[in-house]
Coordinates of C-alpha atoms and ligand atoms in Angstrom, one line a residue:
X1 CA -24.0 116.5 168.0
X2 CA -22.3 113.3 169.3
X3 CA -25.1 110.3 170.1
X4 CA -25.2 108.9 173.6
X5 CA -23.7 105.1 173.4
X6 CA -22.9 104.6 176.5
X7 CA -23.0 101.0 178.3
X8 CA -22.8 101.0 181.8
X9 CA -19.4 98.7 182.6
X10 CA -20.9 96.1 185.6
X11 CA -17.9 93.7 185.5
X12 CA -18.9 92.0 188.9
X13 CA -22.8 91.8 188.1
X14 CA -23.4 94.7 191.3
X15 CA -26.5 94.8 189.5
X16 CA -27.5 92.1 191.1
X17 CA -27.2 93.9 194.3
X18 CA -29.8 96.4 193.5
X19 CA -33.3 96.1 194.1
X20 CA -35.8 96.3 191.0
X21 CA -37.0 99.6 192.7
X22 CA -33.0 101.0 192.0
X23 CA -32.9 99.5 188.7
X24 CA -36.0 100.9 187.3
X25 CA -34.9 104.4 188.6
X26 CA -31.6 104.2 187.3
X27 CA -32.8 103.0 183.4
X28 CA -35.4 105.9 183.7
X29 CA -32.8 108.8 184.7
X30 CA -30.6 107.3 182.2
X31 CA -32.8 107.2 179.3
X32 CA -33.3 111.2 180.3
X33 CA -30.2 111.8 180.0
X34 CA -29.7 110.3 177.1
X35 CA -32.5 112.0 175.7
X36 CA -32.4 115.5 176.9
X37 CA -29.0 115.9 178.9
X38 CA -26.5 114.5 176.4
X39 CA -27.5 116.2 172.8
X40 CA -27.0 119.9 175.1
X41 CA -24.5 119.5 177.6
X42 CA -21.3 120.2 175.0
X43 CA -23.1 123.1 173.9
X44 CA -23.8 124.3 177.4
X45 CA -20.5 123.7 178.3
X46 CA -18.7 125.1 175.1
X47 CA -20.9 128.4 176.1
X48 CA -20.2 128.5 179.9
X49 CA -24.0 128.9 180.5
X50 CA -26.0 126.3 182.6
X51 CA -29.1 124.9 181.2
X52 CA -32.0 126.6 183.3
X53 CA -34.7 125.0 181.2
X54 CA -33.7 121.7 182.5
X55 CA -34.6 122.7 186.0
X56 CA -38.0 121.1 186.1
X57 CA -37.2 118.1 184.4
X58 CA -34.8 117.7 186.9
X59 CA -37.3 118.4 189.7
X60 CA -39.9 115.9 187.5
X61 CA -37.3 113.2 187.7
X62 CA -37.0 113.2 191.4
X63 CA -33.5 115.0 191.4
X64 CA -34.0 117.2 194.1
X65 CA -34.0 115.9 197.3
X66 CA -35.1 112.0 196.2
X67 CA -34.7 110.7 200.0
X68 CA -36.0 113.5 201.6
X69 CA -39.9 112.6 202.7
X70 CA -42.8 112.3 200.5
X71 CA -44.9 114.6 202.8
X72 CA -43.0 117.2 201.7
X73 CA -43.3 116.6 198.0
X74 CA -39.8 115.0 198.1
X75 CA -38.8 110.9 196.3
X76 CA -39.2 108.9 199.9
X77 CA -36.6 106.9 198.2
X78 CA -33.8 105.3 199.7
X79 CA -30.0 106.6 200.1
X80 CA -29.0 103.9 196.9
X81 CA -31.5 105.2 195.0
X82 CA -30.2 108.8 195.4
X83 CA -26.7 107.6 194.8
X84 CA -28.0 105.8 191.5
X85 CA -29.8 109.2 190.4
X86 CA -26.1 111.1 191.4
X87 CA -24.0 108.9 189.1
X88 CA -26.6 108.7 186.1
X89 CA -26.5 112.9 186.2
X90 CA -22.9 113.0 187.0
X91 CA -22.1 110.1 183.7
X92 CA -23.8 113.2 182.1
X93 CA -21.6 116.5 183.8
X94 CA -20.5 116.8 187.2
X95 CA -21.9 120.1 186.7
X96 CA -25.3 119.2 186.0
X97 CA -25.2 116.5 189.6
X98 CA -24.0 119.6 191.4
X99 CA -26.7 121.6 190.3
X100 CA -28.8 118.7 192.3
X101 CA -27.0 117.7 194.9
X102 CA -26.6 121.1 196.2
X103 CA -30.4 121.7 196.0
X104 CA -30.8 118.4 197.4
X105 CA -27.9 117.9 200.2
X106 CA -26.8 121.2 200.6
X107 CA -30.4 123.4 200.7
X108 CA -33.4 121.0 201.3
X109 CA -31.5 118.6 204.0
X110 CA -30.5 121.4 206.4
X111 CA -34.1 123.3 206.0
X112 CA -35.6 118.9 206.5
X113 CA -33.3 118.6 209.3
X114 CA -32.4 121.7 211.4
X115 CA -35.3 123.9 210.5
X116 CA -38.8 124.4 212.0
X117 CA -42.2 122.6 210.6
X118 CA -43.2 125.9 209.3
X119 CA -40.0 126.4 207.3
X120 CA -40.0 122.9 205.9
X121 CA -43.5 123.4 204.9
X122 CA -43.0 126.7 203.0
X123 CA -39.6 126.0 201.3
X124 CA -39.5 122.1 200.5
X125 CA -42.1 120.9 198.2
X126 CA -41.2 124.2 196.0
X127 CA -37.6 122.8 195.7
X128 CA -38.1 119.6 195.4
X129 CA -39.8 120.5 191.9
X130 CA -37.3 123.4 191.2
X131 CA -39.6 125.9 191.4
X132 CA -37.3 127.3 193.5
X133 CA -33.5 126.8 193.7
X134 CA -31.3 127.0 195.9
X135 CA -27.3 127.7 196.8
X136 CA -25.8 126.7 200.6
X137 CA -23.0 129.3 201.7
X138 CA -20.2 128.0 203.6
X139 CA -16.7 128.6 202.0
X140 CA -15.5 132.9 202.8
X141 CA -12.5 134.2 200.2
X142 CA -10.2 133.6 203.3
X143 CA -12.0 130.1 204.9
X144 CA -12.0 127.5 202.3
X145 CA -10.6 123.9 204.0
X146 CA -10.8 126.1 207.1
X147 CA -14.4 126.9 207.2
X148 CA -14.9 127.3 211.1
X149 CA -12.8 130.5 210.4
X150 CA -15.3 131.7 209.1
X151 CA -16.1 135.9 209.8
X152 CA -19.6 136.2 208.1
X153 CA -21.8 137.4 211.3
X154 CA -25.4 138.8 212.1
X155 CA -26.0 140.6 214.9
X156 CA -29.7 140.8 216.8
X157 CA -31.8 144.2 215.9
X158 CA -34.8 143.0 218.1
X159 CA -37.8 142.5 215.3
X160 CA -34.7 140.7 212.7
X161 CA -31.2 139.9 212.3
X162 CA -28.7 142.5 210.5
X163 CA -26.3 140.3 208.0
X164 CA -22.7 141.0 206.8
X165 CA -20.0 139.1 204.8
X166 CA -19.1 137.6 201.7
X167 CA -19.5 134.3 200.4
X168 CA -17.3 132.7 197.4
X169 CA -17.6 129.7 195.2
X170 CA -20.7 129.2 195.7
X171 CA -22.8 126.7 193.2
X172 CA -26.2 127.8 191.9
X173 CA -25.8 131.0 193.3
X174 CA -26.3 133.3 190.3
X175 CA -29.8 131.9 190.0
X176 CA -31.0 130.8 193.5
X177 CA -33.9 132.2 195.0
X178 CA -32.8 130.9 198.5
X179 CA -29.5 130.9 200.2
X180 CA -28.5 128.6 203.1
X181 CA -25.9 130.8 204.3
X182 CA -23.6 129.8 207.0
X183 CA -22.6 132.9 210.2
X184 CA -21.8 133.7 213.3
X185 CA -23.9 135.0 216.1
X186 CA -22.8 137.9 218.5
X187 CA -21.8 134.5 220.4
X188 CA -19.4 133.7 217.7
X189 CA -21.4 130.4 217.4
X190 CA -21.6 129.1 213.9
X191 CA -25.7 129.2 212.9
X192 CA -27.8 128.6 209.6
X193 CA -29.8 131.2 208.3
X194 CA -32.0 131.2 205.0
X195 CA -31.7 134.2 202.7
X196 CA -34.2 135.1 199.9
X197 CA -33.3 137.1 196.9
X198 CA -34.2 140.3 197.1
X199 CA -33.2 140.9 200.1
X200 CA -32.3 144.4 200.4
X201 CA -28.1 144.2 200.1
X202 CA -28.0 140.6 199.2
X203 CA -26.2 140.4 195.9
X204 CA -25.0 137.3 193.8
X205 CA -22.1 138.2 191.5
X206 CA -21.4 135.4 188.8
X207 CA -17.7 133.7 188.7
X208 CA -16.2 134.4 185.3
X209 CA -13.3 132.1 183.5
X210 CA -13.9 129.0 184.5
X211 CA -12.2 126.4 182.9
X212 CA -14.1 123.8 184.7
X213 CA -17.7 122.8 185.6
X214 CA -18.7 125.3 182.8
X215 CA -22.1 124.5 182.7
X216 CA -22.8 124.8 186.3
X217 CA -23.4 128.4 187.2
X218 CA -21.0 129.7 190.1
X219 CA -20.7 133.0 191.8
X220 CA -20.6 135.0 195.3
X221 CA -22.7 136.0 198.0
X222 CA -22.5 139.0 199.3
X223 CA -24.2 140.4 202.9
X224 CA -23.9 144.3 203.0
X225 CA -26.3 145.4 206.0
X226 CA -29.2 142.3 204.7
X227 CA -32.2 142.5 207.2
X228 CA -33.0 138.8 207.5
X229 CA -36.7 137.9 209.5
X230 CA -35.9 136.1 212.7
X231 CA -37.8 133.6 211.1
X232 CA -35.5 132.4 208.3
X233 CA -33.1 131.1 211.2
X234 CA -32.9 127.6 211.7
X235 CA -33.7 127.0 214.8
X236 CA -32.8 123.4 215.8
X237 CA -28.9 123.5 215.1
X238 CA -25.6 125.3 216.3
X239 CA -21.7 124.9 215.6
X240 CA -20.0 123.8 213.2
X241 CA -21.4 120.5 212.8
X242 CA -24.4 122.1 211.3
X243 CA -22.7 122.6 207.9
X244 CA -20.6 119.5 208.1
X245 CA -23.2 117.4 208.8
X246 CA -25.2 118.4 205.7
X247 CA -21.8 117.8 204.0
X248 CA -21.9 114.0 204.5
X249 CA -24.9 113.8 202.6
X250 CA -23.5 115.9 199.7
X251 CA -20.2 114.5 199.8
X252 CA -22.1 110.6 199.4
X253 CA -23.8 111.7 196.3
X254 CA -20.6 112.8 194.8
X255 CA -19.2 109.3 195.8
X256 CA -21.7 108.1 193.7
X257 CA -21.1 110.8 190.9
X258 CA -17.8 111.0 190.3
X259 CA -18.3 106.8 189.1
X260 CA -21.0 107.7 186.9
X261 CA -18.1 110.3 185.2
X262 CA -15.4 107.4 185.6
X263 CA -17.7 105.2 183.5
X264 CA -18.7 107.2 180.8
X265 CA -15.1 108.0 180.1
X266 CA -14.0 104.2 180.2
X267 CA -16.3 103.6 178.0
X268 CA -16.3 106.2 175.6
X269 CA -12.3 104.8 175.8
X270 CA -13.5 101.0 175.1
X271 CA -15.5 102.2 172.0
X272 CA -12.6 104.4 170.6
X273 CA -10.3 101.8 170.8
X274 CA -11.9 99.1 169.3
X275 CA -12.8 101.7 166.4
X276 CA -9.5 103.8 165.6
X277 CA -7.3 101.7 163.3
X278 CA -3.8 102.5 163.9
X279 CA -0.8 99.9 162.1
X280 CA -3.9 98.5 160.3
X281 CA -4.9 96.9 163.7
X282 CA -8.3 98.6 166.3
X283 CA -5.9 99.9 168.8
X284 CA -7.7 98.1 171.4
X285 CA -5.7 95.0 170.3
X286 CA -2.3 96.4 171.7
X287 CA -1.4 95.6 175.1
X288 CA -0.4 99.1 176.2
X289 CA -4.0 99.9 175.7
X290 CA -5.8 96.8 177.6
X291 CA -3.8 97.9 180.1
X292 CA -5.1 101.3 180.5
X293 CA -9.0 99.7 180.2
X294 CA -8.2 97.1 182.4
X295 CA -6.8 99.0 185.3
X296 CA -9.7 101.6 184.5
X297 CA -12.6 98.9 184.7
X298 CA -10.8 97.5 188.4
X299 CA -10.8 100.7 189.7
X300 CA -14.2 101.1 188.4
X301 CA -15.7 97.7 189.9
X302 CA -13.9 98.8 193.1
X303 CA -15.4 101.5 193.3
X304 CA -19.3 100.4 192.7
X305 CA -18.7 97.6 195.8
X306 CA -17.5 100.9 197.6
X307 CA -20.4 103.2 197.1
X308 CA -23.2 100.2 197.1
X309 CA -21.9 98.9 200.4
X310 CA -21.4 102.5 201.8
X311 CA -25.8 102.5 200.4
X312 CA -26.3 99.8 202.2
X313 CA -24.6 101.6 205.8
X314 CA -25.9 104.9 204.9
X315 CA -30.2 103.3 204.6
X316 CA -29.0 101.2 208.3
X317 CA -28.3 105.1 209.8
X318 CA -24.4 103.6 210.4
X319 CA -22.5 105.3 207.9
X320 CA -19.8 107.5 209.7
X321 CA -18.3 110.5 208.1
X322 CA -15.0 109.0 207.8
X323 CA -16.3 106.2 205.9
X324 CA -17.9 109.0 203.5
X325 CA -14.8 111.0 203.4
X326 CA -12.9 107.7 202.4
X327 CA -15.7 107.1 199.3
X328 CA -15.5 110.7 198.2
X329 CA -11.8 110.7 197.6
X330 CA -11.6 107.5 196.1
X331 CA -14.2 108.0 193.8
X332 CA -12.8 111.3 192.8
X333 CA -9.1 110.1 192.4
X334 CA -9.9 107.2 190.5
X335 CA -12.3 109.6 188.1
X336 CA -9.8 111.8 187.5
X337 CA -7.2 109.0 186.7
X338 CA -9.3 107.3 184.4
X339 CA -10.3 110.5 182.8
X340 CA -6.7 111.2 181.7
X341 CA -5.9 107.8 180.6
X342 CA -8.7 108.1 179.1
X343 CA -7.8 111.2 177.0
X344 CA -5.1 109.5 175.7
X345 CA -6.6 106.7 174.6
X346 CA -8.4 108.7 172.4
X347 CA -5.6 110.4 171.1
X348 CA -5.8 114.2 169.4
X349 CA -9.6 113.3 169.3
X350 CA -9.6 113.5 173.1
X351 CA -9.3 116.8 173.8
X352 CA -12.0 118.0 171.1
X353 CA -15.9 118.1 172.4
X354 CA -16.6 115.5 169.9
X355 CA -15.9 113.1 173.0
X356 CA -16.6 114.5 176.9
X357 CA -13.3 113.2 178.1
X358 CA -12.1 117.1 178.3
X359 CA -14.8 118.0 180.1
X360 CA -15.2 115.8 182.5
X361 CA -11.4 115.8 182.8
X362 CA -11.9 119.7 183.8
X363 CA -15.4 119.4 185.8
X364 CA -13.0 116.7 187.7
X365 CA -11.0 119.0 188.7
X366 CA -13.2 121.4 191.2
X367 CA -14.9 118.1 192.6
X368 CA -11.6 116.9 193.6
X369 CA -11.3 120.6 195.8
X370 CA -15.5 121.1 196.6
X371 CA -16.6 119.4 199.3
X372 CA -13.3 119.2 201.1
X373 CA -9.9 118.7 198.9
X374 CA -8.4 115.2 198.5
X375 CA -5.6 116.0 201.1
X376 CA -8.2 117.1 203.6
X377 CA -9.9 114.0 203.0
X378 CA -6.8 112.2 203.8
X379 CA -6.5 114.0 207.0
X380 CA -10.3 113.2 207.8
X381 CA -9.1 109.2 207.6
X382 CA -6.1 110.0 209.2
X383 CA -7.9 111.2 212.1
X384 CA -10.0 108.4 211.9
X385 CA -7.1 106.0 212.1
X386 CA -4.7 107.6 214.7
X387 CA -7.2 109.4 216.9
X388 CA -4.8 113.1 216.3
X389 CA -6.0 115.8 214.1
X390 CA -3.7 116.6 212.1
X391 CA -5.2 120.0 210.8
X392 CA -3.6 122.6 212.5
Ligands
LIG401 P1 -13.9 119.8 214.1 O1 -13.4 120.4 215.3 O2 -13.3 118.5 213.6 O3 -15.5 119.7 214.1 C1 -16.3 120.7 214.5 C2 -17.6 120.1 215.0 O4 -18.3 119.5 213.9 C3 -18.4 118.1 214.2 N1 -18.2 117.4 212.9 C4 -19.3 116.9 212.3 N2 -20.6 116.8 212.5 C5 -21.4 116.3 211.6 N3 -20.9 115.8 210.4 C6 -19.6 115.8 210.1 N4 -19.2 115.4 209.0 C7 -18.7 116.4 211.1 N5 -17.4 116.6 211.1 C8 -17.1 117.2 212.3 C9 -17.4 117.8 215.2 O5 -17.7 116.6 216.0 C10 -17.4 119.0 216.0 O6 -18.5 119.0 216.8 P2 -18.6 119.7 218.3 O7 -19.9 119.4 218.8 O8 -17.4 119.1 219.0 O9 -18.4 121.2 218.0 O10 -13.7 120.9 212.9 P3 -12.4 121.6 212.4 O11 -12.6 123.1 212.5 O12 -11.2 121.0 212.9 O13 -12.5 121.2 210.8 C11 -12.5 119.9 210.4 C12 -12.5 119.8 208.9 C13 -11.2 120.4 208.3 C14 -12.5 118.3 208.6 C15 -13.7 120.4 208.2 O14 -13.9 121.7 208.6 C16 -13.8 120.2 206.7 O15 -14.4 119.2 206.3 N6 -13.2 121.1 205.9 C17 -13.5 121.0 204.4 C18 -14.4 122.1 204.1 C19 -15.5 121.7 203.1 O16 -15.7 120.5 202.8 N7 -16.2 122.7 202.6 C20 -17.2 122.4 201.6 C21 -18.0 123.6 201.3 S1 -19.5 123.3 200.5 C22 -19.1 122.8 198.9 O17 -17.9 122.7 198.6 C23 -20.2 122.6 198.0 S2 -19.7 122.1 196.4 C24 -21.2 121.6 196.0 C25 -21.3 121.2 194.6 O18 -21.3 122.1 193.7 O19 -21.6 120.0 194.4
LIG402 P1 -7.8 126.2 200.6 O1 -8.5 125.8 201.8 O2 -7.1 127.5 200.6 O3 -6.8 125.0 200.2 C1 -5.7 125.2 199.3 C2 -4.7 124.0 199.4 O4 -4.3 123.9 200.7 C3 -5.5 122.7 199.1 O5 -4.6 121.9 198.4 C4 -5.7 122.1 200.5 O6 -5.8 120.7 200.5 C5 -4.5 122.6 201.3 N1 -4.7 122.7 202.7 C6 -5.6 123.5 203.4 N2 -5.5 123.2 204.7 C7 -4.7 122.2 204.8 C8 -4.2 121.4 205.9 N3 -4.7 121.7 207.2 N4 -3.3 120.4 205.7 C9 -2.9 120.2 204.5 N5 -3.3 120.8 203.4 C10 -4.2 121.8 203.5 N6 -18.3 126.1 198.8 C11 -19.6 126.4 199.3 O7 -19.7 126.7 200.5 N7 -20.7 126.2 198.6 C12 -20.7 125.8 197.3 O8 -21.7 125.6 196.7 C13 -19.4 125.6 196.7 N8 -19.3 125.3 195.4 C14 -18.1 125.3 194.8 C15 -18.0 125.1 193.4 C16 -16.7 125.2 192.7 C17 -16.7 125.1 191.2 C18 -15.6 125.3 193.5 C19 -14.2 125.2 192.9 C20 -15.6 125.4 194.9 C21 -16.9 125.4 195.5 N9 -17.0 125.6 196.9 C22 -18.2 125.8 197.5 C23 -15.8 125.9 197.7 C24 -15.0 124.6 198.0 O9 -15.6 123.9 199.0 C25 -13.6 125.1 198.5 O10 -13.0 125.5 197.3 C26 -12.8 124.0 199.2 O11 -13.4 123.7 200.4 C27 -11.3 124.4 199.3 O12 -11.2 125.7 199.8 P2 -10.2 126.7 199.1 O13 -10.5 126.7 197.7 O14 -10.3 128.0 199.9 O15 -8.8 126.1 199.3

């Protein structure tokens, strides 16, 4: 079992940016998951299995839905501080921030934001502890980047709704208890509907083989004839900008994550190299190598000005999507670079579990394609830049 080392890299002091408030809830969700998160998550990872016993410790910490309102049993904290609990989880396992983003962004925001009083009341103070969890269906087999595509319907049977479809890739499925499934009314408008398990004809196969984001549990949603209660609609949103709106939210936490991964591999890199002895010299003192940790530490510091100042926007209500697009991409990019320079810094040693370069390296890998690929992300800033879509 590898012992948790890690020193967070602040080369331009943001940490003077930060309030007191955002410190002391970053060293607290650190020293968790230094404590409970980092003697497991190999394990977890090795196995393909995600650590359900964690679920209320997550919920204790303040994971789930941190700046959603207090009155609902939720943090009241603001959008840094949620960003700040993203990257400490994510420095862990991007799989273990998706497990509470998704709850928090994806499942609690839309039932905060587009549902009724009563459904916020029944649903949100058991998921902000994790007593209950939940999944949020967008993406269809055939309607992935494309999601207004999208052929999952319900029709109107007078006393409830009658649901059909399919749902793939779909995070914390396997396990939830809710969905926050995404279909089309006899309209063809786009609508939010919640589904419970058990559900007559609601099933949740599990996704198989992954190579990445192994201890996050994945799997499908499927609709065969499911008798929703007219209820479980959410009443106060239509369109497509239902689901993309919750998506902003998401997509800023993994701004925020994918850092936190970026950080624990530069410095698991920093410590390796000033260990491993190679020509009877700590390969740290070669240049090729302070190359690799100095370009890694500028993309890094880059990065935390990017995500703080995108905070700062994002507690003003003036963050635009486009600017959260731009954050999510680069955050993402520069992870994934810096995991594979990374990798070789460490040499054969990198790709063993002794070190969570690998993983993170993999996990990396679905967050560059979740919550909208990198290429679609460039087309979102395109857009924003020229004024023409260049989607279809
Ligand atoms: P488009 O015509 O541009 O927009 C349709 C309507 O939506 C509005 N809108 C937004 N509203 C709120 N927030 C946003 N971010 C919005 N973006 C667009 C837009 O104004 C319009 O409104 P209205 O009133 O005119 O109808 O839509 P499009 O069909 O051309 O598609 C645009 C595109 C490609 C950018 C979009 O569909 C997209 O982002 N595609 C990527 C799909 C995606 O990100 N899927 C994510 C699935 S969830 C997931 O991956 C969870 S992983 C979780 C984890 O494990 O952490
Ligand atoms: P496609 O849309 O088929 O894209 C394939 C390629 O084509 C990509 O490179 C893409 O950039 C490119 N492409 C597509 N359209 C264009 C275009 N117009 N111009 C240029 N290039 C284009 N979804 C959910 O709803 N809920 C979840 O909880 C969830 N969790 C996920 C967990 C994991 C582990 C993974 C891998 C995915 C998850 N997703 C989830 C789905 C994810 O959002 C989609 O995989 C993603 O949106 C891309 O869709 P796709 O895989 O169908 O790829």
């Amino acid at each position: 079992m590898r012992t948790d080392t890690y020193q967070h890299p602040d080369h331009y002091l943001v940490d003077e940016l930060l309030t007191d408030e955002h410190r002391l809830i970053r060293d607290s969700v650190r020293q968790y998951v230094k404590k409970e998160l980092s003697p497991i998550i190999e394990d977890y990872a090795q196995r393909a299995e995600f650590p359900k016993h964690i679920i209320p410790q997550l919920g204790a910490i303040g994971a789930f839905g941190p700046s959603l309102p207090a009155e609902y049993g939720c943090g009241g904290m603001d959008q840094i501080s949620y960003g700040i609990i993203m990257q400490e989880l994510e420095r862990c396992d991007s799989g273990i921030r998706s497990t509470a983003s998704v709850q928090g962004s994806l499942v609690m925001y839309p039932i905060y934001k587009y549902g009724s009083e009563e459904q916020r009341r029944k649903y949100l103070p058991k998921l902000a502890t994790g007593e209950w969890m939940g999944c949020f269906g967008l993406t269809e087999p055939d309607h992935g980047s494309n999601p207004g595509g999208m052929t999952t319907n319900f029709v109107d049977k007078g006393d409830h709704y009658l649901l059909n479809g399919a749902k793939m890739w779909i995070s914390n499925a396997p396990f939830a208890d809710i969905a926050v499934v995404w279909a089309k009314d006899e309209a063809g408008k786009i609508r939010g509907i919640i589904v419970e398990r058990g559900m007559e004809g609601f099933t949740t196969p599990e996704t198989h083989n992954k190579w990445s984001l192994r201890a996050s549990a994945t799997g499908e949603l499927v609709f065969s004839n499911v008798r929703v209660p007219k209820e479980n609609l959410l009443p106060n949103i239509s369109g497509l900008k239902g689901p993309l709106g919750c998506l902003d939210s998401a997509r800023y936490g993994i701004a925020w994550g994918a850092l936190g991964a970026a950080m624990d591999c530069y410095d698991s890199a920093k410590q390796y190299a000033l260990q491993r002895i190679q020509f009877d010299k700590p390969i740290a003192s070669f240049q090729l190598i302070q190359k690799k940790l100095a370009e890694m530490l500028t993309e890094i510091t880059k990065g935390q000005l990017l995500c703080w100042r995108l905070g700062v926007l994002k507690n003003e209500d003036r963050a635009t999507t486009a600017q959260i697009s731009m954050a999510k991409r680069n955050s993402v990019e520069i992870a994934l670079n810096i995991a594979r320079e990374a990798r070789q810094i460490h040499g054969g040693m990198g790709i063993t579990g002794e070190y969570p370069i690998m993983r993170h390296m993999m996990n990396l890998e679905s967050v560059v394609t979740y919550e909208g690929t990198h290429d679609i992300h460039l087309l979102i800033t395109g857009m924003d830049l020229t004024g023409i879509s260049a989607f279809r």
